[in-house]
Amino acid sequence: VIFHVSMEDLPFGGVGPSGMGSYHAIEGFREFSHARAVYHQPKIDIAKLAGLKPPYGKATDKAAANMMK
């Protein structure tokens, strides 16, 4: 029990009547949430300016061909 209390990453308690369960605090939030990815596009997209995003041009095709040699 002492080791369980000292581990901060473990959820506290058991399941159902055996303890508080993992439906409290951050564990409960993660259990009842559906995680989704969110992409925030910057005003100046450096990756697109560098040719790392489609539509690709001839320079990007040539660089990819050189890397595959």
N, CA and C atoms as an extended XYZ file, in Angstrom:
207
Properties=species:S:1:pos:R:3:atomname:S:1:resname:S:1:resid:I:1 pbc="F F F"
N         0.834       -1.194        0.000 N   VAL     1
C         0.000        0.000        0.000 CA  VAL     1
C         0.871        1.247        0.000 C   VAL     1
N         1.956        1.224        0.727 N   ILE     2
C         2.827        2.406        0.799 CA  ILE     2
C         3.391        2.726       -0.586 C   ILE     2
N         3.785        1.690       -1.323 N   PHE     3
C         4.334        1.937       -2.652 CA  PHE     3
C         3.261        2.484       -3.588 C   PHE     3
N         2.028        2.023       -3.439 N   HIS     4
C         0.935        2.505       -4.286 CA  HIS     4
C         0.674        3.985       -4.033 C   HIS     4
N         0.716        4.407       -2.794 N   VAL     5
C         0.470        5.814       -2.449 CA  VAL     5
C         1.599        6.694       -2.957 C   VAL     5
N         2.828        6.183       -2.941 N   SER     6
C         3.970        7.001       -3.333 CA  SER     6
C         4.103        7.149       -4.845 C   SER     6
N         3.398        6.341       -5.620 N   MET     7
C         3.455        6.443       -7.080 CA  MET     7
C         2.412        7.447       -7.553 C   MET     7
N         2.861        8.588       -8.028 N   GLU     8
C         1.942        9.657       -8.426 CA  GLU     8
C         1.173        9.335       -9.706 C   GLU     8
N         1.723        8.493      -10.576 N   ASP     9
C         1.090        8.221      -11.861 CA  ASP     9
C        -0.034        7.198      -11.782 C   ASP     9
N        -0.144        6.455      -10.695 N   LEU    10
C        -1.183        5.439      -10.567 CA  LEU    10
C        -2.497        6.065      -10.112 C   LEU    10
N        -3.631        5.605      -10.647 N   PRO    11
C        -4.915        6.124      -10.171 CA  PRO    11
C        -5.182        5.667       -8.746 C   PRO    11
N        -5.873        6.474       -7.971 N   PHE    12
C        -6.122        6.176       -6.563 CA  PHE    12
C        -7.355        5.305       -6.431 C   PHE    12
N        -7.282        4.302       -5.583 N   GLY    13
C        -8.448        3.486       -5.247 CA  GLY    13
C        -8.652        2.317       -6.178 C   GLY    13
N        -9.708        1.578       -5.905 N   GLY    14
C       -10.043        0.403       -6.700 CA  GLY    14
C       -11.207        0.687       -7.619 C   GLY    14
N       -11.872       -0.379       -8.026 N   VAL    15
C       -13.019       -0.257       -8.921 CA  VAL    15
C       -14.278       -0.606       -8.144 C   VAL    15
N       -15.321        0.177       -8.316 N   GLY    16
C       -16.596       -0.090       -7.640 CA  GLY    16
C       -16.514        0.138       -6.143 C   GLY    16
N       -17.111       -0.754       -5.330 N   PRO    17
C       -17.156       -0.546       -3.886 CA  PRO    17
C       -15.817       -0.791       -3.187 C   PRO    17
N       -14.794       -1.268       -3.900 N   SER    18
C       -13.513       -1.550       -3.256 CA  SER    18
C       -12.686       -0.299       -3.010 C   SER    18
N       -13.062        0.814       -3.557 N   GLY    19
C       -12.302        2.042       -3.354 CA  GLY    19
C       -12.968        3.188       -4.080 C   GLY    19
N       -12.256        4.275       -4.191 N   MET    20
C       -12.822        5.450       -4.849 CA  MET    20
C       -12.923        5.260       -6.355 C   MET    20
N       -12.147        4.336       -6.889 N   GLY    21
C       -12.190        4.100       -8.326 CA  GLY    21
C       -11.344        5.089       -9.092 C   GLY    21
N       -11.324        4.904      -10.377 N   SER    22
C       -10.514        5.790      -11.211 CA  SER    22
C       -11.377        6.814      -11.936 C   SER    22
N       -12.582        7.068      -11.437 N   TYR    23
C       -13.445        8.040      -12.100 CA  TYR    23
C       -13.344        9.424      -11.474 C   TYR    23
N       -12.406        9.628      -10.577 N   HIS    24
C       -12.189       10.943       -9.987 CA  HIS    24
C       -10.980       11.604      -10.640 C   HIS    24
N       -10.912       12.901      -10.567 N   ALA    25
C        -9.758       13.698      -10.994 CA  ALA    25
C        -9.431       13.466      -12.466 C   ALA    25
N        -8.153       13.480      -12.792 N   ILE    26
C        -7.719       13.413      -14.189 CA  ILE    26
C        -8.013       12.058      -14.808 C   ILE    26
N        -7.980       10.991      -14.019 N   GLU    27
C        -8.281        9.658      -14.552 CA  GLU    27
C        -9.723        9.589      -15.044 C   GLU    27
N       -10.640       10.171      -14.303 N   GLY    28
C       -12.036       10.201      -14.728 CA  GLY    28
C       -12.242       11.055      -15.964 C   GLY    28
N       -11.527       12.162      -16.033 N   PHE    29
C       -11.612       13.022      -17.212 CA  PHE    29
C       -11.159       12.266      -18.454 C   PHE    29
N       -10.062       11.537      -18.335 N   ARG    30
C        -9.560       10.767      -19.476 CA  ARG    30
C       -10.487        9.607      -19.824 C   ARG    30
N       -11.089        8.991      -18.807 N   GLU    31
C       -11.968        7.842      -19.032 CA  GLU    31
C       -13.229        8.234      -19.805 C   GLU    31
N       -13.810        9.372      -19.462 N   PHE    32
C       -15.088        9.765      -20.045 CA  PHE    32
C       -14.952       10.810      -21.146 C   PHE    32
N       -13.743       11.035      -21.633 N   SER    33
C       -13.509       11.995      -22.711 CA  SER    33
C       -13.076       11.260      -23.972 C   SER    33
N       -13.337       11.875      -25.087 N   HIS    34
C       -12.882       11.335      -26.368 CA  HIS    34
C       -11.854       12.315      -26.924 C   HIS    34
N       -10.600       11.906      -26.896 N   ALA    35
C        -9.522       12.789      -27.343 CA  ALA    35
C        -9.565       12.956      -28.856 C   ALA    35
N        -9.374       14.167      -29.294 N   ARG    36
C        -9.327       14.467      -30.721 CA  ARG    36
C        -8.149       15.382      -30.996 C   ARG    36
N        -7.632       15.274      -32.189 N   ALA    37
C        -6.517       16.125      -32.591 CA  ALA    37
C        -7.055       17.479      -33.053 C   ALA    37
N        -6.343       18.521      -32.705 N   VAL    38
C        -6.705       19.871      -33.123 CA  VAL    38
C        -5.485       20.493      -33.784 C   VAL    38
N        -5.658       20.990      -34.988 N   TYR    39
C        -4.567       21.623      -35.721 CA  TYR    39
C        -4.857       23.110      -35.835 C   TYR    39
N        -3.932       23.912      -35.354 N   HIS    40
C        -4.032       25.363      -35.475 CA  HIS    40
C        -3.050       25.797      -36.559 C   HIS    40
N        -3.574       26.295      -37.665 N   GLN    41
C        -2.710       26.702      -38.764 CA  GLN    41
C        -2.154       28.095      -38.481 C   GLN    41
N        -0.837       28.237      -38.527 N   PRO    42
C        -0.246       29.558      -38.281 CA  PRO    42
C        -0.511       30.505      -39.453 C   PRO    42
N        -0.376       31.800      -39.191 N   LYS    43
C        -0.597       32.780      -40.252 CA  LYS    43
C         0.462       32.652      -41.342 C   LYS    43
N         1.703       32.456      -40.935 N   ILE    44
C         2.789       32.237      -41.893 CA  ILE    44
C         3.201       30.781      -41.766 C   ILE    44
N         2.897       29.989      -42.775 N   ASP    45
C         3.177       28.559      -42.741 CA  ASP    45
C         4.547       28.301      -43.359 C   ASP    45
N         5.559       28.169      -42.522 N   ILE    46
C         6.935       27.992      -42.985 CA  ILE    46
C         7.102       26.659      -43.709 C   ILE    46
N         6.411       25.614      -43.241 N   ALA    47
C         6.530       24.303      -43.884 CA  ALA    47
C         6.030       24.354      -45.327 C   ALA    47
N         4.979       25.099      -45.579 N   LYS    48
C         4.463       25.208      -46.945 CA  LYS    48
C         5.414       26.031      -47.808 C   LYS    48
N         5.984       27.086      -47.226 N   LEU    49
C         6.936       27.900      -47.977 CA  LEU    49
C         8.193       27.111      -48.320 C   LEU    49
N         8.579       26.167      -47.456 N   ALA    50
C         9.774       25.352      -47.694 CA  ALA    50
C         9.493       24.190      -48.636 C   ALA    50
N         8.258       24.017      -49.073 N   GLY    51
C         7.915       22.944      -49.997 CA  GLY    51
C         7.654       21.618      -49.318 C   GLY    51
N         7.341       21.634      -48.021 N   LEU    52
C         7.111       20.402      -47.284 CA  LEU    52
C         5.647       19.984      -47.252 C   LEU    52
N         4.764       20.794      -47.833 N   LYS    53
C         3.337       20.466      -47.883 CA  LYS    53
C         2.872       20.498      -49.333 C   LYS    53
N         1.867       19.691      -49.675 N   PRO    54
C         1.361       19.699      -51.049 CA  PRO    54
C         0.713       21.031      -51.385 C   PRO    54
N         0.629       21.413      -52.614 N   PRO    55
C         1.084       20.698      -53.808 CA  PRO    55
C         2.599       20.813      -53.955 C   PRO    55
N         3.231       19.680      -54.248 N   TYR    56
C         4.680       19.646      -54.384 CA  TYR    56
C         5.074       20.081      -55.785 C   TYR    56
N         6.231       20.707      -55.874 N   GLY    57
C         6.742       21.151      -57.167 CA  GLY    57
C         7.884       20.270      -57.641 C   GLY    57
N         8.523       20.705      -58.717 N   LYS    58
C         9.626       19.942      -59.294 CA  LYS    58
C        10.813       19.877      -58.335 C   LYS    58
N        11.057       20.945      -57.591 N   ALA    59
C        12.193       20.956      -56.664 CA  ALA    59
C        12.009       19.914      -55.561 C   ALA    59
N        10.805       19.763      -55.068 N   THR    60
C        10.532       18.769      -54.027 CA  THR    60
C        10.664       17.359      -54.585 C   THR    60
N        10.182       17.135      -55.799 N   ASP    61
C        10.325       15.824      -56.435 CA  ASP    61
C        11.793       15.475      -56.636 C   ASP    61
N        12.594       16.455      -57.056 N   LYS    62
C        14.019       16.221      -57.282 CA  LYS    62
C        14.727       15.913      -55.961 C   LYS    62
N        14.378       16.633      -54.890 N   ALA    63
C        14.994       16.388      -53.581 CA  ALA    63
C        14.627       15.003      -53.060 C   ALA    63
N        13.386       14.578      -53.254 N   ALA    64
C        12.963       13.247      -52.815 CA  ALA    64
C        13.674       12.162      -53.611 C   ALA    64
N        13.851       12.381      -54.914 N   ALA    65
C        14.557       11.406      -55.751 CA  ALA    65
C        16.012       11.282      -55.324 C   ALA    65
N        16.644       12.400      -54.963 N   ASN    66
C        18.036       12.360      -54.502 CA  ASN    66
C        18.163       11.631      -53.174 C   ASN    66
N        17.179       11.747      -52.302 N   MET    67
C        17.233       11.063      -51.003 CA  MET    67
C        17.055        9.561      -51.147 C   MET    67
N        16.335        9.130      -52.191 N   MET    68
C        16.091        7.699      -52.383 CA  MET    68
C        17.243        6.990      -53.082 C   MET    68
N        18.221        7.728      -53.571 N   LYS    69
C        19.367        7.100      -54.255 CA  LYS    69
C        20.278        6.417      -53.274 C   LYS    69
